[in-house]
Amino acid sequence: MKKQDQVQMRKQNKYIVLDAIRQMAPISRIQLSKYTKMSPTTITRIVQELEAEGFIQEGVSEETAIGRRPTLIHMREDALYTIGIEIDCFTIRIGILDFLGKLIAFQEVKCSIRHQYEEALHLLKQSIDNIMTEYQIVQDKLLGIGIGIPGVINNEEGIVVSSEQLKWENCHIKEDLNCIFGCEVIVDNELKMQINAEIGDIYTPLYSNCILVGIGTGIGASILLNGEVYRGIQNKAGEISHITINPFGEICHCGKRGCLSMYVSEVALLKRTPKNLNIQSIEEVLHCVDHGEQWAIDIQQDVATFLAIAINNLVCLYEPEAVIVSGEIIEHNVTFQKLLSEKCRQYIWKELQPFDLQFSNQLKEGVVKGAALQAQKQLLSV
C-alpha cells in the first residue's frame, strides 16, 4: 500500500473513532474496538492521539460489582467551536456551537442589507468579533464558520450566485471572509443548512430521507436522500418557489404565471392585506386571524391549500419518511398546523398516506445551528 493511502486510511479511522465516541460517549476502549471492528492496539493509538489533541478525555466510571472499574472516554465540549450564521434581508443571526453540538450562544443583529453586500461583510466581521469576545472563544479554538443564505449558492466555492431576497449576485463571500478571519468558511443555501438541525443530531439523525419546506421572505425546500442533501447539477434542487401551481395565476417576476412564491411567501401574503390597515408583518396577519377577521382567515386558507398541493408534489416525487415545515407563519401557530394537516389529508395521494407531517421547533435558531453543525461535520471529516 502506498504511503499516501496509509495516511488517508489512518485519518479515516481516526474520524470513525471520533464519530463513534460522539455518538456513544461515555464509552470504553473495548466497546470502541467491538463497535468499529478495529484492533485494541489501533483503538489505543487513536484514543491517545485524540486525547493529546484535546478532543476527548478519559475518566474512571463508578465502582462496579465485579472486577476493575472501566476507564470511559468522554467528549470535551470545549475542544473546538464552530460559528453558524443566517443572513436574511433585515436580520443577521449568529451563534456558537460547542464540540458536543450544543448551541451555547445566539444573537440577532437587525439590519437592512438588500443590495448592500459590503455593508453585510462589515456587519459580519463586527458580529463575529463581538460574540467571540463575549464568550471568550480564542481564534485557535475556532474550527470554522458556516453560513446559510437564501438563494442559489455555489457551495463548493462559497459564492452567492444569485439571491432574489438579498439582491446579491456573484458575491465571493467565502473568499472574502477567509481573508478576514483566517479560518475555513462553509457557505450554502439556508434550508440546506437548516435541515441538519431539523433531523436531530447530525451524527445520529432521526431520518435519512426527509424534506424540509421553509416559508420566509421566499419559499424553498431541502431534500435529504439516503442521508445526503440532494443538490442537483448546480445546487438548485429544492428551489420550489417557481414550481407552477396555478397556470392561470398572477405573473411572477420570473416571467411565468402562478409560481408558488406568488401565493405562499411572506412578501406575497403582505401584498394581499387590506391597504387601509397598513399591515407590516406576518405577526399582524396572524393576530387578525386570531381575532376572526375574514380577510386574514381567507389568506390562511389559501396558503394552506397551495402549500398542501406543493407538499403533495414533493411527496409523490420522493416518498420521504417525513416532511418538516418551518417558518414564522407555521411555528407555534397551532390553528394553521391543524389546517395544513387537514389540507394535506385532502390533497396528498392516498397511496402515500398516512405520512409524517412535522412542524419545526427550531424557531429562529434553525439555520444558525444547522450551519454550525455542517461546518463541524464537513471540516472534521476533511
Short mmCIF file of C-alpha atoms in Angstrom, two decimals, residues 28-369:
data_model
loop_
_atom_site.label_atom_id
_atom_site.label_comp_id
_atom_site.label_asym_id
_atom_site.label_seq_id
_atom_site.Cartn_x
_atom_site.Cartn_y
_atom_site.Cartn_z
CA SER A 28 -14.66 2.26 26.92
CA ARG A 29 -11.82 1.33 24.57
CA ILE A 30 -13.03 -2.28 24.46
CA GLN A 31 -16.51 -1.14 23.43
CA LEU A 32 -14.97 1.07 20.75
CA SER A 33 -12.96 -1.86 19.43
CA LYS A 34 -16.07 -4.03 19.17
CA TYR A 35 -18.16 -1.27 17.57
CA THR A 36 -15.58 -0.15 14.99
CA LYS A 37 -14.09 -3.63 14.45
CA MET A 38 -10.62 -2.15 14.87
CA SER A 39 -7.97 -3.88 16.94
CA PRO A 40 -7.47 -2.82 20.59
CA THR A 41 -3.96 -1.66 19.65
CA THR A 42 -5.32 0.63 16.91
CA ILE A 43 -8.03 1.98 19.23
CA THR A 44 -5.47 2.72 21.94
CA ARG A 45 -3.25 4.61 19.49
CA ILE A 46 -6.14 6.68 18.12
CA VAL A 47 -7.56 7.43 21.58
CA GLN A 48 -4.15 8.63 22.73
CA GLU A 49 -3.87 10.90 19.68
CA LEU A 50 -7.37 12.33 20.19
CA GLU A 51 -6.67 12.96 23.87
CA ALA A 52 -3.38 14.69 23.05
CA GLU A 53 -5.21 16.91 20.56
CA GLY A 54 -7.77 17.85 23.22
CA PHE A 55 -10.83 16.27 21.59
CA ILE A 56 -11.54 13.73 24.35
CA GLN A 57 -10.72 12.91 27.96
CA GLU A 58 -10.69 9.64 29.85
CA GLY A 59 -12.20 9.21 33.27
CA VAL A 60 -12.97 6.32 35.62
CA SER A 61 -16.59 5.27 35.99
CA GLU A 62 -18.27 4.40 39.26
CA GLU A 63 -17.31 1.17 41.08
CA THR A 64 -18.77 -1.98 39.54
CA ALA A 65 -19.82 -5.15 41.34
CA ILE A 66 -17.20 -7.20 39.58
CA GLY A 67 -13.55 -6.59 38.87
CA ARG A 68 -11.75 -3.45 37.99
CA ARG A 69 -13.52 -0.18 37.20
CA PRO A 70 -13.54 0.57 33.44
CA THR A 71 -11.97 3.74 32.10
CA LEU A 72 -14.52 5.59 29.99
CA ILE A 73 -13.94 8.11 27.22
CA HIS A 74 -15.84 11.40 27.16
CA MET A 75 -16.01 14.16 24.58
CA ARG A 76 -14.65 17.58 25.53
CA GLU A 77 -17.25 20.21 24.76
CA ASP A 78 -14.60 22.94 24.69
CA ALA A 79 -12.29 21.14 22.24
CA LEU A 80 -13.37 23.22 19.25
CA TYR A 81 -16.15 25.61 18.33
CA THR A 82 -17.94 26.47 15.11
CA ILE A 83 -19.93 29.60 14.34
CA GLY A 84 -23.22 29.44 12.47
CA ILE A 85 -24.73 32.40 10.66
CA GLU A 86 -28.03 33.11 8.93
CA ILE A 87 -28.17 36.10 6.61
CA ASP A 88 -31.60 37.50 5.75
CA CYS A 89 -32.80 40.81 4.35
CA PHE A 90 -33.32 42.51 7.69
CA THR A 91 -31.57 40.27 10.19
CA ILE A 92 -28.24 38.56 10.71
CA ARG A 93 -28.44 35.72 13.22
CA ILE A 94 -25.27 34.26 14.69
CA GLY A 95 -24.46 31.52 17.19
CA ILE A 96 -21.63 29.44 18.63
CA LEU A 97 -21.77 25.64 18.67
CA ASP A 98 -19.58 23.64 21.04
CA PHE A 99 -17.94 20.32 20.21
CA LEU A 100 -20.90 18.34 21.55
CA GLY A 101 -23.26 20.08 19.15
CA LYS A 102 -24.87 22.39 21.71
CA LEU A 103 -25.66 25.96 20.73
CA ILE A 104 -24.12 27.93 23.59
CA ALA A 105 -24.71 31.43 22.22
CA PHE A 106 -27.27 33.06 19.92
CA GLN A 107 -27.67 36.68 18.88
CA GLU A 108 -29.64 38.72 16.34
CA VAL A 109 -28.48 41.85 14.57
CA LYS A 110 -31.16 43.97 12.91
CA CYS A 111 -30.04 45.45 9.61
CA SER A 112 -31.04 46.29 6.05
CA ILE A 113 -28.64 44.66 3.61
CA ARG A 114 -30.56 44.35 0.36
CA HIS A 115 -28.15 45.45 -2.38
CA GLN A 116 -25.63 46.04 0.45
CA TYR A 117 -23.06 43.23 0.23
CA GLU A 118 -20.13 45.29 1.51
CA GLU A 119 -22.21 46.51 4.45
CA ALA A 120 -23.12 42.89 5.21
CA LEU A 121 -19.42 41.93 5.30
CA HIS A 122 -18.75 44.75 7.75
CA LEU A 123 -21.63 43.65 10.00
CA LEU A 124 -20.49 40.02 9.85
CA LYS A 125 -16.96 40.91 10.92
CA GLN A 126 -18.27 43.07 13.75
CA SER A 127 -20.80 40.46 14.89
CA ILE A 128 -18.32 37.57 14.84
CA ASP A 129 -15.71 39.60 16.72
CA ASN A 130 -18.30 40.64 19.32
CA ILE A 131 -19.69 37.17 20.01
CA MET A 132 -16.22 35.57 20.19
CA THR A 133 -15.09 38.25 22.65
CA GLU A 134 -18.24 37.99 24.77
CA TYR A 135 -18.00 34.18 25.07
CA GLN A 136 -14.19 34.15 25.27
CA ILE A 137 -13.61 31.96 22.22
CA VAL A 138 -9.98 32.22 21.14
CA GLN A 139 -9.06 32.03 17.46
CA ASP A 140 -7.19 28.72 17.89
CA LYS A 141 -10.43 27.09 19.10
CA LEU A 142 -12.48 28.26 16.11
CA LEU A 143 -12.76 25.35 13.68
CA GLY A 144 -14.73 27.26 11.08
CA ILE A 145 -17.79 29.28 10.13
CA GLY A 146 -20.96 28.04 8.42
CA ILE A 147 -23.25 30.49 6.66
CA GLY A 148 -26.79 29.95 5.37
CA ILE A 149 -28.06 32.39 2.74
CA PRO A 150 -31.31 32.42 0.75
CA GLY A 151 -30.81 31.93 -2.96
CA VAL A 152 -28.72 29.95 -5.41
CA ILE A 153 -25.35 29.17 -3.85
CA ASN A 154 -22.23 27.61 -5.33
CA ASN A 155 -21.49 25.65 -2.16
CA GLU A 156 -18.16 24.26 -3.40
CA GLU A 157 -16.63 27.69 -3.99
CA GLY A 158 -18.69 29.62 -1.46
CA ILE A 159 -20.24 32.04 -3.94
CA VAL A 160 -23.70 33.59 -3.80
CA VAL A 161 -24.64 33.11 -7.44
CA SER A 162 -27.92 34.97 -7.00
CA SER A 163 -30.26 35.82 -4.15
CA GLU A 164 -33.67 37.21 -5.02
CA GLN A 165 -34.28 38.22 -1.41
CA LEU A 166 -30.94 39.97 -0.83
CA LYS A 167 -30.50 41.23 -4.39
CA TRP A 168 -26.92 39.90 -4.42
CA GLU A 169 -25.18 38.37 -7.42
CA ASN A 170 -21.79 36.70 -7.81
CA CYS A 171 -20.63 37.52 -4.26
CA HIS A 172 -17.50 35.58 -3.20
CA ILE A 173 -18.39 35.52 0.48
CA LYS A 174 -16.23 32.52 1.40
CA GLU A 175 -13.10 34.10 -0.04
CA ASP A 176 -13.88 37.48 1.49
CA LEU A 177 -14.43 36.09 4.99
CA ASN A 178 -11.43 33.77 4.74
CA CYS A 179 -9.28 36.86 4.27
CA ILE A 180 -10.81 38.49 7.35
CA PHE A 181 -10.79 35.58 9.82
CA GLY A 182 -8.18 33.17 8.51
CA CYS A 183 -10.39 30.11 9.09
CA GLU A 184 -12.46 27.82 6.89
CA VAL A 185 -15.86 29.15 5.80
CA ILE A 186 -18.69 26.92 4.55
CA VAL A 187 -21.49 28.60 2.56
CA ASP A 188 -24.77 27.07 1.39
CA ASN A 189 -28.44 27.77 0.83
CA GLU A 190 -30.07 28.42 4.19
CA LEU A 191 -32.53 25.50 4.05
CA LYS A 192 -29.77 23.07 3.06
CA MET A 193 -28.08 24.19 6.27
CA GLN A 194 -31.22 24.16 8.42
CA ILE A 195 -32.12 20.56 7.64
CA ASN A 196 -29.06 19.49 9.70
CA ALA A 197 -30.73 20.92 12.80
CA GLU A 198 -34.17 19.55 11.95
CA ILE A 199 -33.26 15.86 11.69
CA GLY A 200 -31.93 15.58 15.24
CA ASP A 201 -28.25 15.07 15.95
CA ILE A 202 -26.33 15.26 12.67
CA TYR A 203 -24.26 12.24 13.76
CA THR A 204 -27.28 10.16 14.83
CA PRO A 205 -30.10 11.56 12.66
CA LEU A 206 -33.75 10.64 13.04
CA TYR A 207 -34.22 10.47 9.26
CA SER A 208 -32.20 9.53 6.21
CA ASN A 209 -34.90 10.62 3.76
CA CYS A 210 -36.92 13.72 4.50
CA ILE A 211 -37.87 17.11 3.09
CA LEU A 212 -37.74 20.47 4.82
CA VAL A 213 -40.07 23.15 3.45
CA GLY A 214 -39.31 26.68 4.64
CA ILE A 215 -41.54 29.74 4.33
CA GLY A 216 -39.98 33.15 4.86
CA THR A 217 -39.36 36.13 2.64
CA GLY A 218 -39.40 33.41 -0.04
CA ILE A 219 -40.20 29.69 -0.04
CA GLY A 220 -37.88 26.77 -0.66
CA ALA A 221 -37.11 23.19 0.24
CA SER A 222 -34.19 21.00 1.22
CA ILE A 223 -34.27 17.36 0.20
CA LEU A 224 -32.39 14.71 2.16
CA LEU A 225 -31.87 11.42 0.29
CA ASN A 226 -30.04 8.49 1.87
CA GLY A 227 -28.55 10.79 4.47
CA GLU A 228 -27.18 13.34 2.00
CA VAL A 229 -28.64 16.63 0.81
CA TYR A 230 -29.75 16.29 -2.79
CA ARG A 231 -28.34 19.23 -4.74
CA GLY A 232 -29.00 18.61 -8.42
CA ILE A 233 -26.42 19.67 -11.01
CA GLN A 234 -25.80 23.22 -9.77
CA ASN A 235 -27.10 23.05 -6.17
CA LYS A 236 -30.51 24.39 -7.29
CA ALA A 237 -32.59 21.37 -6.24
CA GLY A 238 -35.31 22.41 -3.81
CA GLU A 239 -35.94 25.84 -5.37
CA ILE A 240 -39.69 25.22 -5.26
CA SER A 241 -40.64 28.90 -5.27
CA HIS A 242 -41.00 28.69 -9.04
CA ILE A 243 -42.98 25.47 -9.39
CA THR A 244 -46.27 26.24 -11.11
CA ILE A 245 -49.38 25.67 -9.01
CA ASN A 246 -51.79 27.90 -10.93
CA PRO A 247 -51.12 28.20 -14.70
CA PHE A 248 -53.73 30.99 -14.95
CA GLY A 249 -52.46 32.88 -11.92
CA GLU A 250 -50.51 36.07 -11.34
CA ILE A 251 -47.34 36.81 -13.27
CA CYS A 252 -44.21 36.23 -11.19
CA HIS A 253 -41.11 38.41 -11.54
CA CYS A 254 -39.50 35.41 -13.28
CA GLY A 255 -41.98 35.88 -16.15
CA LYS A 256 -44.08 32.76 -15.53
CA ARG A 257 -47.62 32.63 -14.22
CA GLY A 258 -48.73 31.03 -10.99
CA CYS A 259 -45.41 30.36 -9.22
CA LEU A 260 -45.73 29.04 -5.68
CA SER A 261 -43.97 32.08 -4.22
CA MET A 262 -46.79 34.29 -5.51
CA TYR A 263 -49.19 32.55 -3.11
CA VAL A 264 -47.22 31.37 -0.09
CA SER A 265 -44.22 33.62 0.65
CA GLU A 266 -44.45 36.28 3.36
CA VAL A 267 -44.00 39.04 0.79
CA ALA A 268 -46.93 37.74 -1.26
CA LEU A 269 -49.14 37.45 1.83
CA LEU A 270 -48.47 41.01 2.93
CA LYS A 271 -49.44 42.25 -0.54
CA ARG A 272 -52.88 40.69 -0.05
CA THR A 273 -53.65 42.56 3.16
CA PRO A 274 -56.15 45.47 3.09
CA LYS A 275 -54.29 48.67 2.20
CA ASN A 276 -56.20 50.76 4.72
CA LEU A 277 -54.94 48.61 7.62
CA ASN A 278 -51.25 49.22 6.79
CA ILE A 279 -50.24 45.67 7.84
CA GLN A 280 -46.43 45.46 8.01
CA SER A 281 -45.66 41.99 9.35
CA ILE A 282 -46.80 38.38 9.43
CA GLU A 283 -47.36 38.72 13.19
CA GLU A 284 -50.06 41.30 12.47
CA VAL A 285 -51.72 38.99 9.93
CA LEU A 286 -51.74 36.13 12.45
CA HIS A 287 -53.16 38.48 15.08
CA CYS A 288 -56.03 39.30 12.73
CA VAL A 289 -56.62 35.58 12.13
CA ASP A 290 -56.87 35.03 15.89
CA HIS A 291 -59.44 37.83 16.09
CA GLY A 292 -61.61 36.28 13.40
CA GLU A 293 -61.08 38.84 10.64
CA GLN A 294 -62.35 37.18 7.46
CA TRP A 295 -59.74 38.59 5.06
CA ALA A 296 -56.95 37.12 7.22
CA ILE A 297 -58.74 33.76 7.55
CA ASP A 298 -59.13 33.63 3.74
CA ILE A 299 -55.40 34.25 3.27
CA GLN A 300 -54.57 31.48 5.75
CA GLN A 301 -56.92 29.06 3.96
CA ASP A 302 -55.28 29.82 0.60
CA VAL A 303 -51.78 29.42 1.99
CA ALA A 304 -52.67 26.03 3.47
CA THR A 305 -54.22 24.88 0.20
CA PHE A 306 -51.34 25.87 -2.06
CA LEU A 307 -48.76 24.59 0.42
CA ALA A 308 -50.53 21.21 0.66
CA ILE A 309 -50.51 20.95 -3.14
CA ALA A 310 -46.77 21.68 -3.22
CA ILE A 311 -46.12 19.13 -0.45
CA ASN A 312 -48.11 16.53 -2.40
CA ASN A 313 -45.89 17.12 -5.44
CA LEU A 314 -42.76 16.64 -3.32
CA VAL A 315 -44.11 13.54 -1.58
CA CYS A 316 -45.09 11.93 -4.88
CA LEU A 317 -41.62 12.56 -6.28
CA TYR A 318 -39.51 11.43 -3.32
CA GLU A 319 -41.70 9.41 -0.90
CA PRO A 320 -39.82 10.71 2.17
CA GLU A 321 -40.05 9.44 5.73
CA ALA A 322 -41.22 12.88 6.84
CA VAL A 323 -41.93 16.39 5.63
CA ILE A 324 -40.94 19.16 8.06
CA VAL A 325 -42.46 22.61 7.61
CA SER A 326 -40.83 25.70 9.08
CA GLY A 327 -41.40 29.43 9.05
CA GLU A 328 -42.88 32.18 11.16
CA ILE A 329 -46.37 31.61 9.79
CA ILE A 330 -46.14 27.95 10.86
CA GLU A 331 -44.20 27.61 14.09
CA HIS A 332 -46.33 27.78 17.26
CA ASN A 333 -49.38 28.53 15.10
CA VAL A 334 -51.45 25.53 16.17
CA THR A 335 -54.50 26.67 14.19
CA PHE A 336 -52.55 26.79 10.95
CA GLN A 337 -50.82 23.49 11.70
CA LYS A 338 -54.19 21.77 12.08
CA LEU A 339 -55.45 23.43 8.90
CA LEU A 340 -52.40 22.37 6.88
CA SER A 341 -52.67 18.81 8.22
CA GLU A 342 -56.30 18.70 7.05
CA LYS A 343 -55.38 20.07 3.63
CA CYS A 344 -52.57 17.50 3.29
CA ARG A 345 -55.01 14.70 4.03
CA GLN A 346 -57.21 16.15 1.29
CA TYR A 347 -54.55 16.65 -1.39
CA ILE A 348 -51.85 14.03 -0.80
CA TRP A 349 -52.20 10.87 -2.85
CA LYS A 350 -53.93 8.20 -0.76
CA GLU A 351 -51.27 5.59 -1.56
CA LEU A 352 -48.75 7.72 0.35
CA GLN A 353 -50.94 8.24 3.42
CA PRO A 354 -50.54 8.30 6.28
CA PHE A 355 -47.28 10.17 6.08
CA ASP A 356 -45.34 12.04 8.75
CA LEU A 357 -46.00 15.79 8.59
CA GLN A 358 -43.99 17.69 11.20
CA PHE A 359 -43.51 21.29 12.18
CA SER A 360 -40.16 22.79 13.07
CA ASN A 361 -39.45 23.62 16.70
CA GLN A 362 -36.14 25.35 15.97
CA LEU A 363 -37.67 28.84 15.90
CA LYS A 364 -35.05 31.40 14.89
CA GLU A 365 -32.09 29.12 15.63
CA GLY A 366 -32.56 26.51 12.90
CA VAL A 367 -30.33 27.91 10.16
CA VAL A 368 -27.68 29.07 12.64
CA LYS A 369 -27.43 25.69 14.36
#
